[in-house]
Coordinates of C-alpha atoms and ligand atoms in Angstrom, one line a residue:
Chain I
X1 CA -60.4 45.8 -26.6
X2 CA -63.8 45.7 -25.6
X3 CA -64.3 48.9 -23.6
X4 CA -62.9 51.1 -26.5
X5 CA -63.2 54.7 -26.2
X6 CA -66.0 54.0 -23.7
X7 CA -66.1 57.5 -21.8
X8 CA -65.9 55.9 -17.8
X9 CA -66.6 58.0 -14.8
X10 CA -65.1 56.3 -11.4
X11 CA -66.0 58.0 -8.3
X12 CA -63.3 57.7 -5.3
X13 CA -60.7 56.2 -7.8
X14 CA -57.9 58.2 -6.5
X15 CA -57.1 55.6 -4.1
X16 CA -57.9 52.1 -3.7
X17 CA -60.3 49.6 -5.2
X18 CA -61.6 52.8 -7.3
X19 CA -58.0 53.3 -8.9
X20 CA -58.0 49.2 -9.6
X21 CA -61.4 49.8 -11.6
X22 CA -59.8 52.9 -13.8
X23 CA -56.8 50.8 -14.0
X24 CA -58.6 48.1 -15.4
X25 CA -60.9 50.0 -17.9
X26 CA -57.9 52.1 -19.1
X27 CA -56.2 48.7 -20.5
X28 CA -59.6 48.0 -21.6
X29 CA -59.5 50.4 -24.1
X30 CA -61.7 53.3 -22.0
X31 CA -61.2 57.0 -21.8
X32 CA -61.1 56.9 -18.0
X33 CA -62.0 59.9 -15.6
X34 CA -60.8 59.6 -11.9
X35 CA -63.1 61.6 -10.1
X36 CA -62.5 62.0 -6.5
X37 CA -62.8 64.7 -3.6
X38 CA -58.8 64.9 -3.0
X39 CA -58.4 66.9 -6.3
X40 CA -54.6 66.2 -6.0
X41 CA -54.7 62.4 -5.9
X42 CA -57.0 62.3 -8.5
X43 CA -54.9 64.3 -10.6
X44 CA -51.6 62.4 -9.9
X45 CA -53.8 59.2 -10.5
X46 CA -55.0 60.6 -14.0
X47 CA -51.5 61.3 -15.0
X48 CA -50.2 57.6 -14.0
X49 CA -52.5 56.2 -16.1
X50 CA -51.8 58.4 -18.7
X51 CA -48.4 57.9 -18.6
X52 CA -48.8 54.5 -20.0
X53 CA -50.4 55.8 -23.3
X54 CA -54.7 55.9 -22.1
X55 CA -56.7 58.5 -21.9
X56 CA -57.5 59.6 -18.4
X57 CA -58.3 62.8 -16.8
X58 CA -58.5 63.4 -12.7
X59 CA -61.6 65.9 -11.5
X60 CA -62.5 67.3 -8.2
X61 CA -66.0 65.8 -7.0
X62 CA -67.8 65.8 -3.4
X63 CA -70.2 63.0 -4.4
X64 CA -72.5 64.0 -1.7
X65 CA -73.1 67.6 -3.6
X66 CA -75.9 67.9 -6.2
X67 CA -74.0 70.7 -7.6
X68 CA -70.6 69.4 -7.3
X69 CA -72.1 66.2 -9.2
X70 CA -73.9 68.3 -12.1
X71 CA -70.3 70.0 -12.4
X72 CA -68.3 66.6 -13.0
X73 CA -70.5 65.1 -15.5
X74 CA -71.0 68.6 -17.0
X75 CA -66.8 68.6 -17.7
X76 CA -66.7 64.9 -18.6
X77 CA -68.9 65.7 -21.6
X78 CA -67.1 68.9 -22.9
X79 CA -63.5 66.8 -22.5
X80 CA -64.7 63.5 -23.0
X81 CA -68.0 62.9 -24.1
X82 CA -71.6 61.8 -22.5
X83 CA -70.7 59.0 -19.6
X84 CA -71.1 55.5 -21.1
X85 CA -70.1 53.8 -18.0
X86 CA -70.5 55.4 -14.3
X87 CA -68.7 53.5 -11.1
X88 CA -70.5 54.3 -8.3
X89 CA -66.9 53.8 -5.8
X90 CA -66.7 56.4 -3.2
X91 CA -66.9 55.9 0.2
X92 CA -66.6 56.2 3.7
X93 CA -66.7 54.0 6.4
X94 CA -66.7 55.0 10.4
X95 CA -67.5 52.5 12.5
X96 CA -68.2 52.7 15.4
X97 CA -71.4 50.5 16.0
X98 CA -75.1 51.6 17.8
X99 CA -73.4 52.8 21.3
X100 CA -70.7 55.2 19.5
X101 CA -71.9 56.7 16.3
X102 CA -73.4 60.4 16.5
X103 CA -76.4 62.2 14.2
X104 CA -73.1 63.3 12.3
X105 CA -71.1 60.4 11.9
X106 CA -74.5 58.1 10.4
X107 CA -75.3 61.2 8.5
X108 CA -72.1 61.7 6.7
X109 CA -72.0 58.1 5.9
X110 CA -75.7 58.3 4.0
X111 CA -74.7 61.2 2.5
X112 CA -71.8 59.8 0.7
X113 CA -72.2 55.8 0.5
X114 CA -75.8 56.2 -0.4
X115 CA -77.1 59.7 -1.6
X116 CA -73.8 59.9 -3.6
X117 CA -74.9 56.8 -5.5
X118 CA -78.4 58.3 -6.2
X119 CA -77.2 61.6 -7.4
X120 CA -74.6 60.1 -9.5
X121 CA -76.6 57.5 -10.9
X122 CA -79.5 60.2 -11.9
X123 CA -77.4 62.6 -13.5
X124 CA -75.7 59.3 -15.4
X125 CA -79.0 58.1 -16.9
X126 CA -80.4 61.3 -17.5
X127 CA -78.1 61.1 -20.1
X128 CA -78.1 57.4 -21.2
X129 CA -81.5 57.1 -21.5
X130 CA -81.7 58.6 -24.6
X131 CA -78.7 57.0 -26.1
X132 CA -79.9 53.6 -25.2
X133 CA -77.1 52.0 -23.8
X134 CA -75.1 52.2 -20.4
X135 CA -73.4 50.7 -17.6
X136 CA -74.1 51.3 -13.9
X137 CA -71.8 49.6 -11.6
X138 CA -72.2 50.9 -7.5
X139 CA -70.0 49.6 -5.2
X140 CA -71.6 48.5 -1.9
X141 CA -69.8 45.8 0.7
X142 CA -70.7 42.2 1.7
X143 CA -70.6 44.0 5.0
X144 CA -74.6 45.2 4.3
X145 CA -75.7 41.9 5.4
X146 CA -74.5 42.9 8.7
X147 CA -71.2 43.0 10.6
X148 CA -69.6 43.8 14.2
X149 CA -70.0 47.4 14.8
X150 CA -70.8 48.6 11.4
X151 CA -73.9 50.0 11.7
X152 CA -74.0 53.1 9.7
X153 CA -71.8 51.4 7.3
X154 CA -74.2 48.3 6.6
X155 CA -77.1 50.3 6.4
X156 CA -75.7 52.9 3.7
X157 CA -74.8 49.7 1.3
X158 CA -77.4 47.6 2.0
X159 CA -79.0 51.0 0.6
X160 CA -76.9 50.8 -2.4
X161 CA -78.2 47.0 -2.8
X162 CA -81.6 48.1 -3.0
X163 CA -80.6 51.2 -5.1
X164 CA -79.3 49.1 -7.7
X165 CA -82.6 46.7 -8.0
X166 CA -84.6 49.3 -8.1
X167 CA -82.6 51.0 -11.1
X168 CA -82.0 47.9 -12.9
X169 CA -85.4 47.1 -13.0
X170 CA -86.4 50.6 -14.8
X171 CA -83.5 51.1 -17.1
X172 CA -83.1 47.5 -18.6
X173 CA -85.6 48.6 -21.1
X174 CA -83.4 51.0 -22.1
X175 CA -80.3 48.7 -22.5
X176 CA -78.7 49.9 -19.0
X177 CA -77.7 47.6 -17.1
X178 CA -76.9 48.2 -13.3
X179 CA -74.7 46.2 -10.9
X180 CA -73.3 45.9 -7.7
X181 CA -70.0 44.3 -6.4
X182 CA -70.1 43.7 -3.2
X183 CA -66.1 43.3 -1.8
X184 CA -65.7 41.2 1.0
X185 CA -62.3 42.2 3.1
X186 CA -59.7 43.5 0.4
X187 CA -56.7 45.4 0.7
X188 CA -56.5 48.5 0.5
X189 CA -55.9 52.1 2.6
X190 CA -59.4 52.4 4.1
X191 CA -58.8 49.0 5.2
X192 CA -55.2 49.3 6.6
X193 CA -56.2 52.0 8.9
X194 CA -57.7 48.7 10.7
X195 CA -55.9 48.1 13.9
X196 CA -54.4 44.9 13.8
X197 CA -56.5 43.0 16.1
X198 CA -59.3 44.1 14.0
X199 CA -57.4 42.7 10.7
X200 CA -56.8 39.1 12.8
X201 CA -60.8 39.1 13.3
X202 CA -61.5 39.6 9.6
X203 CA -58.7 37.0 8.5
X204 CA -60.7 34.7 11.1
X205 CA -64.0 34.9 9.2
X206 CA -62.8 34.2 5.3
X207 CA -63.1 31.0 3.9
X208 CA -60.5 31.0 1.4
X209 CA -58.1 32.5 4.2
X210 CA -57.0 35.1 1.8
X211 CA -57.4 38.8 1.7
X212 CA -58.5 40.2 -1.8
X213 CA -56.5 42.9 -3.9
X214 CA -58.4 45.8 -5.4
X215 CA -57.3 44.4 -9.1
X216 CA -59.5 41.0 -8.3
X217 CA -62.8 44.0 -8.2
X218 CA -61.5 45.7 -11.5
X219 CA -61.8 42.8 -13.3
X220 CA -65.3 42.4 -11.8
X221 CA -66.4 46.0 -12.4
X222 CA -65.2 45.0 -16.0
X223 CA -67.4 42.4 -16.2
X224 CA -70.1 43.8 -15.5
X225 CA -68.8 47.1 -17.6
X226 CA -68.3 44.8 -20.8
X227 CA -70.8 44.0 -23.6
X228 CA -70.1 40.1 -22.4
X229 CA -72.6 40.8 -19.5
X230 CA -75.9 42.8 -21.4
X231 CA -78.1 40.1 -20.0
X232 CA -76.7 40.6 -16.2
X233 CA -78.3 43.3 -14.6
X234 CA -79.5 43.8 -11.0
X235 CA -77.2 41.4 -9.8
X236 CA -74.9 41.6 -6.2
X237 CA -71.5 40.1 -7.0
X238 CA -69.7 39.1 -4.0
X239 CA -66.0 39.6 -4.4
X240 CA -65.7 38.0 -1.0
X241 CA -63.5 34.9 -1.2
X242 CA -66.4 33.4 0.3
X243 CA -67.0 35.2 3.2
X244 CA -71.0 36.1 2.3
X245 CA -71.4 32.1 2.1
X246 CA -70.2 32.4 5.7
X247 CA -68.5 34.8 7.8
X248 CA -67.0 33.2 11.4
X249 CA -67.6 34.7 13.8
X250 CA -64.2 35.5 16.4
X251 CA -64.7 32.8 19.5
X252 CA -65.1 34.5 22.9
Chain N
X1 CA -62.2 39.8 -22.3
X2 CA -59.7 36.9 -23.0
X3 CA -57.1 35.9 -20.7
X4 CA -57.2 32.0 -21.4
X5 CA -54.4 31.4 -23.3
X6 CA -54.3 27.2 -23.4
X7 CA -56.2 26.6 -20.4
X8 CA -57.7 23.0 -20.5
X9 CA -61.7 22.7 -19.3
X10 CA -63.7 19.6 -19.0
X11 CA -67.7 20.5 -19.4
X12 CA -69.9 17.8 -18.2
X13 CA -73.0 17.5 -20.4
X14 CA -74.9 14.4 -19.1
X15 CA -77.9 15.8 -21.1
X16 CA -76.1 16.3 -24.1
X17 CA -78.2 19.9 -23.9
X18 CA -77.8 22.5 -26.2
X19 CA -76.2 25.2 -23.6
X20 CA -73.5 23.0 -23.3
X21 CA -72.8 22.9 -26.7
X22 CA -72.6 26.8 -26.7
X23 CA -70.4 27.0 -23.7
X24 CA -68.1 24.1 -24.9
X25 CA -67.9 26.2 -29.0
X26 CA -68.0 29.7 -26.9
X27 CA -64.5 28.5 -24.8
X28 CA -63.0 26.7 -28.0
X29 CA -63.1 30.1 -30.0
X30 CA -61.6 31.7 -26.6
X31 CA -58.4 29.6 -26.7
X32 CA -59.6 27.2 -24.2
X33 CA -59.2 23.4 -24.3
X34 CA -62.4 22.0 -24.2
X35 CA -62.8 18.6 -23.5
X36 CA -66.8 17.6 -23.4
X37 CA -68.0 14.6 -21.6
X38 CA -71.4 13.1 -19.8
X39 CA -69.9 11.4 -17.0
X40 CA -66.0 12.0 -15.7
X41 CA -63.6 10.6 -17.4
X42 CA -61.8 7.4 -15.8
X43 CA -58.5 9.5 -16.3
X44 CA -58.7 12.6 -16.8
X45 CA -56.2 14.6 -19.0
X46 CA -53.4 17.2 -17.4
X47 CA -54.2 19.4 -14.4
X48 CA -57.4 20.8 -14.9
X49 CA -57.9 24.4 -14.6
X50 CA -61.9 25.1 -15.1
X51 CA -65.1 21.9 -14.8
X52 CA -68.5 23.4 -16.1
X53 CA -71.2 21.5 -15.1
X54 CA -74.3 21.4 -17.0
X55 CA -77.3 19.4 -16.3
X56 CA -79.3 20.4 -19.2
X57 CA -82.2 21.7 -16.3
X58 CA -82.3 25.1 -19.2
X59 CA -83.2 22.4 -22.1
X60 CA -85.7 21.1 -19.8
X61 CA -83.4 17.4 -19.4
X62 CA -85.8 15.2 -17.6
X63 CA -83.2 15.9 -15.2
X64 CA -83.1 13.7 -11.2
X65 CA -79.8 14.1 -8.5
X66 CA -78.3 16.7 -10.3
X67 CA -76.9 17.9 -6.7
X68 CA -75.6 14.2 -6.2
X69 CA -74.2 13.9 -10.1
X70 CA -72.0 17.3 -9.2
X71 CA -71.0 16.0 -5.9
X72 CA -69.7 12.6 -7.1
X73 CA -67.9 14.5 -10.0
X74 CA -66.2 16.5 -8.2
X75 CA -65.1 14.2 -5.4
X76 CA -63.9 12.5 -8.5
X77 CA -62.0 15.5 -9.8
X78 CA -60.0 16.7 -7.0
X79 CA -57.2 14.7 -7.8
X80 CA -56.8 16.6 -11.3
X81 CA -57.9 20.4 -10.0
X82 CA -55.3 22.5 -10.7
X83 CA -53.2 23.3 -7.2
X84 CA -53.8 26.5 -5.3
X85 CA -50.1 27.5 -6.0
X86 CA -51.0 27.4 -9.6
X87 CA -53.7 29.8 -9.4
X88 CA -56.2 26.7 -8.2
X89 CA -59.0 25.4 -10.2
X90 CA -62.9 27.1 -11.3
X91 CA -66.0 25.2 -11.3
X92 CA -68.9 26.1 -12.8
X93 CA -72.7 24.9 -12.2
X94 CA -75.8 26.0 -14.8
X95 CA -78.7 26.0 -12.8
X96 CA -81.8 27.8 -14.2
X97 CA -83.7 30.7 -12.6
X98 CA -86.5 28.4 -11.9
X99 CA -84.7 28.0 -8.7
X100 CA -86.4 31.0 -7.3
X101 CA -90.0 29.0 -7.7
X102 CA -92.0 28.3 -10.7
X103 CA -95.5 26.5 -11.0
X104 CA -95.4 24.5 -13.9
X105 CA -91.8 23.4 -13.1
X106 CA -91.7 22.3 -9.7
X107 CA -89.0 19.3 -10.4
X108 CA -86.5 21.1 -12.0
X109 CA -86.7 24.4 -9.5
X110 CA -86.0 21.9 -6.7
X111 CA -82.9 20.4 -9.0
X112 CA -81.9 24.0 -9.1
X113 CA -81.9 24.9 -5.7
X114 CA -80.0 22.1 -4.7
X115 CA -77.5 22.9 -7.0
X116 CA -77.3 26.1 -5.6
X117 CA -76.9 24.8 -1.8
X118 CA -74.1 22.6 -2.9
X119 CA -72.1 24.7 -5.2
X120 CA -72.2 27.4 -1.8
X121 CA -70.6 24.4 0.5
X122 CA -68.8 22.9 -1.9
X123 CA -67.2 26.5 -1.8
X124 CA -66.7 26.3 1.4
X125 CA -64.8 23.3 1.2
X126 CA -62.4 23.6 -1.5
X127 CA -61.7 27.6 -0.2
X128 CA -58.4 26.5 1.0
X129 CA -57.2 25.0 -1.9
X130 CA -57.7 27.8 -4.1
X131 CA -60.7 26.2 -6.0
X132 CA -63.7 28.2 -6.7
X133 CA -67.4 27.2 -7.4
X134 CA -70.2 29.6 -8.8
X135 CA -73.2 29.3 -10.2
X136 CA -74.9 30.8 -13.4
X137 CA -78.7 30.7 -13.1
X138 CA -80.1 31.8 -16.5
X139 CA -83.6 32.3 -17.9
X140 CA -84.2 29.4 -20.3
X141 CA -82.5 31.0 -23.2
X142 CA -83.7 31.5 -26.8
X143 CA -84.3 28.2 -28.0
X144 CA -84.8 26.1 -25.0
X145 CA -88.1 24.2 -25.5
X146 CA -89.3 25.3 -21.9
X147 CA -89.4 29.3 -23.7
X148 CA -92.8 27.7 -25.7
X149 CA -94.5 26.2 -22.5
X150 CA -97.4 29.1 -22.1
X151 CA -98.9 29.7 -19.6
X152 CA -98.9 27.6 -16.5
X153 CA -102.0 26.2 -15.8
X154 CA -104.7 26.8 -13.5
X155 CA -102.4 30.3 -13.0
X156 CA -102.6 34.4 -14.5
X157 CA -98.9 33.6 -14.7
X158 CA -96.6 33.9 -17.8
X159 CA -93.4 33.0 -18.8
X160 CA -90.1 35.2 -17.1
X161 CA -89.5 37.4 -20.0
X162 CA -85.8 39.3 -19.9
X163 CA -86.4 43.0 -19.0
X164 CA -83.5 44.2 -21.2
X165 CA -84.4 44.7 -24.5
X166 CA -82.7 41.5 -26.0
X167 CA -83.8 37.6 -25.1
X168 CA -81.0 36.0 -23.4
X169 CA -79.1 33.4 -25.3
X170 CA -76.7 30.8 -24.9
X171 CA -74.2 33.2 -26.3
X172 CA -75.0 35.1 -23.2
X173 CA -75.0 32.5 -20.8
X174 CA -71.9 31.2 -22.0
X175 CA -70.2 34.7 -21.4
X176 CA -71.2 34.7 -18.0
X177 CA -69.7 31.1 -17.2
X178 CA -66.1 32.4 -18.9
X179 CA -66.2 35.2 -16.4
X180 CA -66.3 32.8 -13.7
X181 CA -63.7 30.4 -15.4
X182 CA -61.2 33.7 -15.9
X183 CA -58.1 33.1 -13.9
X184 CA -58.7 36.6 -12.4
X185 CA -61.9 35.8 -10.9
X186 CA -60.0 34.0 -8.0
X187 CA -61.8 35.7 -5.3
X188 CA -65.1 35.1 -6.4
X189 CA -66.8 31.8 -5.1
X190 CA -70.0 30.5 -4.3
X191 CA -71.7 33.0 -6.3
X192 CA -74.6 33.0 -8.5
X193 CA -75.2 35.7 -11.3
X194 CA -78.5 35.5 -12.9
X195 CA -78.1 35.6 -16.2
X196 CA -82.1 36.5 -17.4
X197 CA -81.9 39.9 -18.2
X198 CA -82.8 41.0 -14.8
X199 CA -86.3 38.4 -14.6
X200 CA -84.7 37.0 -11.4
X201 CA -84.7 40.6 -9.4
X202 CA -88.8 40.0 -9.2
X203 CA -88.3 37.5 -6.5
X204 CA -87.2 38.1 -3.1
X205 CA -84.9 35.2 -2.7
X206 CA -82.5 36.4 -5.5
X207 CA -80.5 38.5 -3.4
Ligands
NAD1 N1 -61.4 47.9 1.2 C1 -62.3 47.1 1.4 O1 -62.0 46.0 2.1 C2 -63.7 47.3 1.0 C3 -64.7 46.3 1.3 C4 -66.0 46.5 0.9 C5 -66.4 47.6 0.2 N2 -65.5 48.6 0.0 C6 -66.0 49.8 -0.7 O2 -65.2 50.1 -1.8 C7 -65.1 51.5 -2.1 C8 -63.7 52.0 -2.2 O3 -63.0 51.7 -0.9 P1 -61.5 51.7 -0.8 O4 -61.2 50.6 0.1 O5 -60.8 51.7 -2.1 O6 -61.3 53.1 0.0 P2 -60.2 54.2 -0.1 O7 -60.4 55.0 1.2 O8 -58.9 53.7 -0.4 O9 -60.7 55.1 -1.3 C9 -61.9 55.8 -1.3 C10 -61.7 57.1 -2.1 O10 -63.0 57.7 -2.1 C11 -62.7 59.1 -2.0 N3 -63.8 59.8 -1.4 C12 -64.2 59.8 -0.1 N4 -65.3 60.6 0.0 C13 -65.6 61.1 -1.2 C14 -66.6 62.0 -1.7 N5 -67.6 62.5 -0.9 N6 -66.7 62.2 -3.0 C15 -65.7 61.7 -3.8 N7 -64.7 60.9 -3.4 C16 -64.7 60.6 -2.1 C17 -61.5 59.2 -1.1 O11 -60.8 60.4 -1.3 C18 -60.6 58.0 -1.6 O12 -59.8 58.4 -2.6 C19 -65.9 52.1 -0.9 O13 -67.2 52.4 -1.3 C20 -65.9 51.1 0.2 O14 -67.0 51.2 1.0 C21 -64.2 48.5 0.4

């Protein structure tokens, strides 16, 4: 298996696409840590996956928290080992477009979609630097190219884009590699808290009339988590079905 | 990362380039069926699950209508892409990363980018029936004549060298085209990964 015994930290994976990824690495082969700030779903999500034989431990983490942060990858390597492959999953998304959002609501949303992959991402290389190798995969949105009333939202992972071109271009020398995935609508519980006239607008704008499950991003985040990929680095994956080549707009 | 278990692929190599011949070998030793033609057959075998496309623009193939030789093929095709209910059909173009610009290749950047355009509507065509189209746009891998061109002339310019610390190879350009062919990459069309060891995030229209 060709993530075996890869130590893999997965932000936000006690729900959603994040639980897909540590789904997918665990069959992989990886020693899987679901690190999320609901410290209860992350344990009950550890213990699924560990009920079907991998290794996988569930840890408390606020992202957003420097110290929180240093803690989790501090406990990943006494359990685990040093972090081989970081997810950058977690987050938020409150939309509620330029005439709605307050100083609070944009600010949470930084804090977490963008200053969560920064603090996660330094305290990841810190320590792969010196072993050479690494995987960085962040998870932003095709939604940073812009969208209806997502404001905060866009901006935050159109930081994450920029984040990850930025990183890729200094660690490559080291034999890091960072990614982004970039889902277009898929479905999951931060998206079925969508009212449904929201959901027929999204449906409206994908060219492959589909809606995505979280598994079809595991197996990109595996990808790009995989030796297969060492020569792929800095690189936006749309797991869209096509919406980024052309998202319709609703008529009227 | 194998999940191909007797799924049939036809690569079209009208160059007869050497990438091809690493994708077609690097598939075979996957469990693919790899059949390996210049132009489309007159009749096609089975239902197809997976066409890679592969001008030979990496080899530096004296290479003209590229965009028109993948548009015929696959109007061609159609007939024998794998339905939707089946889990629908992957197509997969090699362009190279002189797409983004490059002086002393002006020709073949322009074959690239046109690639490029029509893979993303020929996306947006076959969406509904389950088909997808992506693009791998390498770095002229180890190998490729075009890696001992020089310098450009008349320019302080040199060669896209990968970042990581390994050149790219086919090997690695042929891993990125099976991730695209993978029956779980479903969701993912009209893409384009850059596989050149991150030489493509220099220029602003790679992202
Ligand atoms: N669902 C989609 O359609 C979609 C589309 C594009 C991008 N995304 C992105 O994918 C990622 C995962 O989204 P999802 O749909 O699975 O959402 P989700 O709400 O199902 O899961 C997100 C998880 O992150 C956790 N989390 C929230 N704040 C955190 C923090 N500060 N620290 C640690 N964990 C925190 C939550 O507890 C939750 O378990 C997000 O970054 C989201 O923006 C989702």
């Amino acid at each position: 298996m060709d993530l075996d015994a890869q130590v893999a930290v997965v932000t936000g994976a006690g729900s959603g696409i994040g639980l897909a990824v540590a789904r997918e690495f665990a069959t992989a082969g990886a020693k899987v840590v679901i690190a999320d700030i609901d410290a209860e779903r992350a344990r009950m999500a550890a213990q699924q996956i560990a009920d079907t034989g991998a290794t996988a431990v569930g840890l408390p983490v606020d992202v957003a928290s420097r110290e929180a942060v240093t803690k989790l990858f501090a406990t990943v390597e006494e359990q685990l080992g040093p972090v081989d492959i970081l997810v950058n999953n977690a987050g938020i998304s409150i939309d509620r477009g330029v005439r709605g959002i307050t100083d609070e609501e944009w600010k949470r949303t930084q804090d977490i979609n963008l200053n969560g992959v920064f603090l996660c991402s330094q305290t990841a290389a810190r320590s792969m630097i010196p072993r050479r190798s690494g995987r960085i995969i962040n998870v932003s949105s095709r939604a940073w190219l812009g969208w209806f009333g997502q404001l905060s939202y866009a901006a935050s992972k159109g930081g994450v884009v920029s984040a990850t071109r930025s990183l890729a271009i200094e660690l490559a020398k080291y034999g890091i590699t960072v990614n982004c995935l970039a889902p277009g609508l898929i479905d999951t519980p931060l998206l079925r808290r969508e009212p449904q006239e929201v959901m027929e607008r999204l449906l409206t704008a994908q060219p492959m009339g589909t809606i995505g499950a979280p598994a079809d991003v595991g197996w990109a985040a595996h990808y790009f988590a995989s030796p297969a990929s060492r020569s792929v680095t800095g690189q936006v994956l749309y797991v869209c079905g096509g919406k980024s080549l052309y998202a319709q707009p609703a008529r009227g | 990362m194998p999940d191909t278990a007797t799924r049939s692929v036809l690569v079209l190599d009208p160059a007869g380039s050497a990438t091809a011949q690493a994708i077609g070998s690097h598939l075979g030793s996957t469990g693919y069926g790899v059949d390996t033609a210049a132009e489309v057959p007159t009749d096609p075998s089975g239902p197809l699950d997976a066409v890679v496309f592969e001008p030979g623009l990496l080899d530096g193939a004296p290479t003209r209508n590229a965009a028109d030789q993948l548009l015929t093929a696959v109007e061609r095709l159609r007939p024998h892409l794998r339905a939707q209910q089946e889990g629908g059909s992957r197509i997969v173009v090699l362009t190279s990363r002189d797409g983004l610009g490059w002086p002393s290749r002006p020709a073949l950047a322009a074959e690239s980018g046109a690639l490029v355009s029509a893979a993303r509507s020929l996306a947006l065509q076959l969406g509904r029936t389950g088909t997808t189209v992506n693009v791998v746009a390498a770095l002229p891998p180890e190998g490729s004549p075009l890696r001992a061109e020089g310098r450009p002339e008349n320019t302080h310019l040199y060669e896209p060298e990968a970042l990581t610390p390994t050149p790219v190879t086919r090997q690695d350009i042929a891993d990125t085209v099976a991730f695209f062919l993978d029956a779980r990459s479903g969701y993912v069309t009209g893409q384009v990964l850059y596989c050149c060891g991150g030489a493509s995030l220099l220029s602003s229209m790679s992202v």
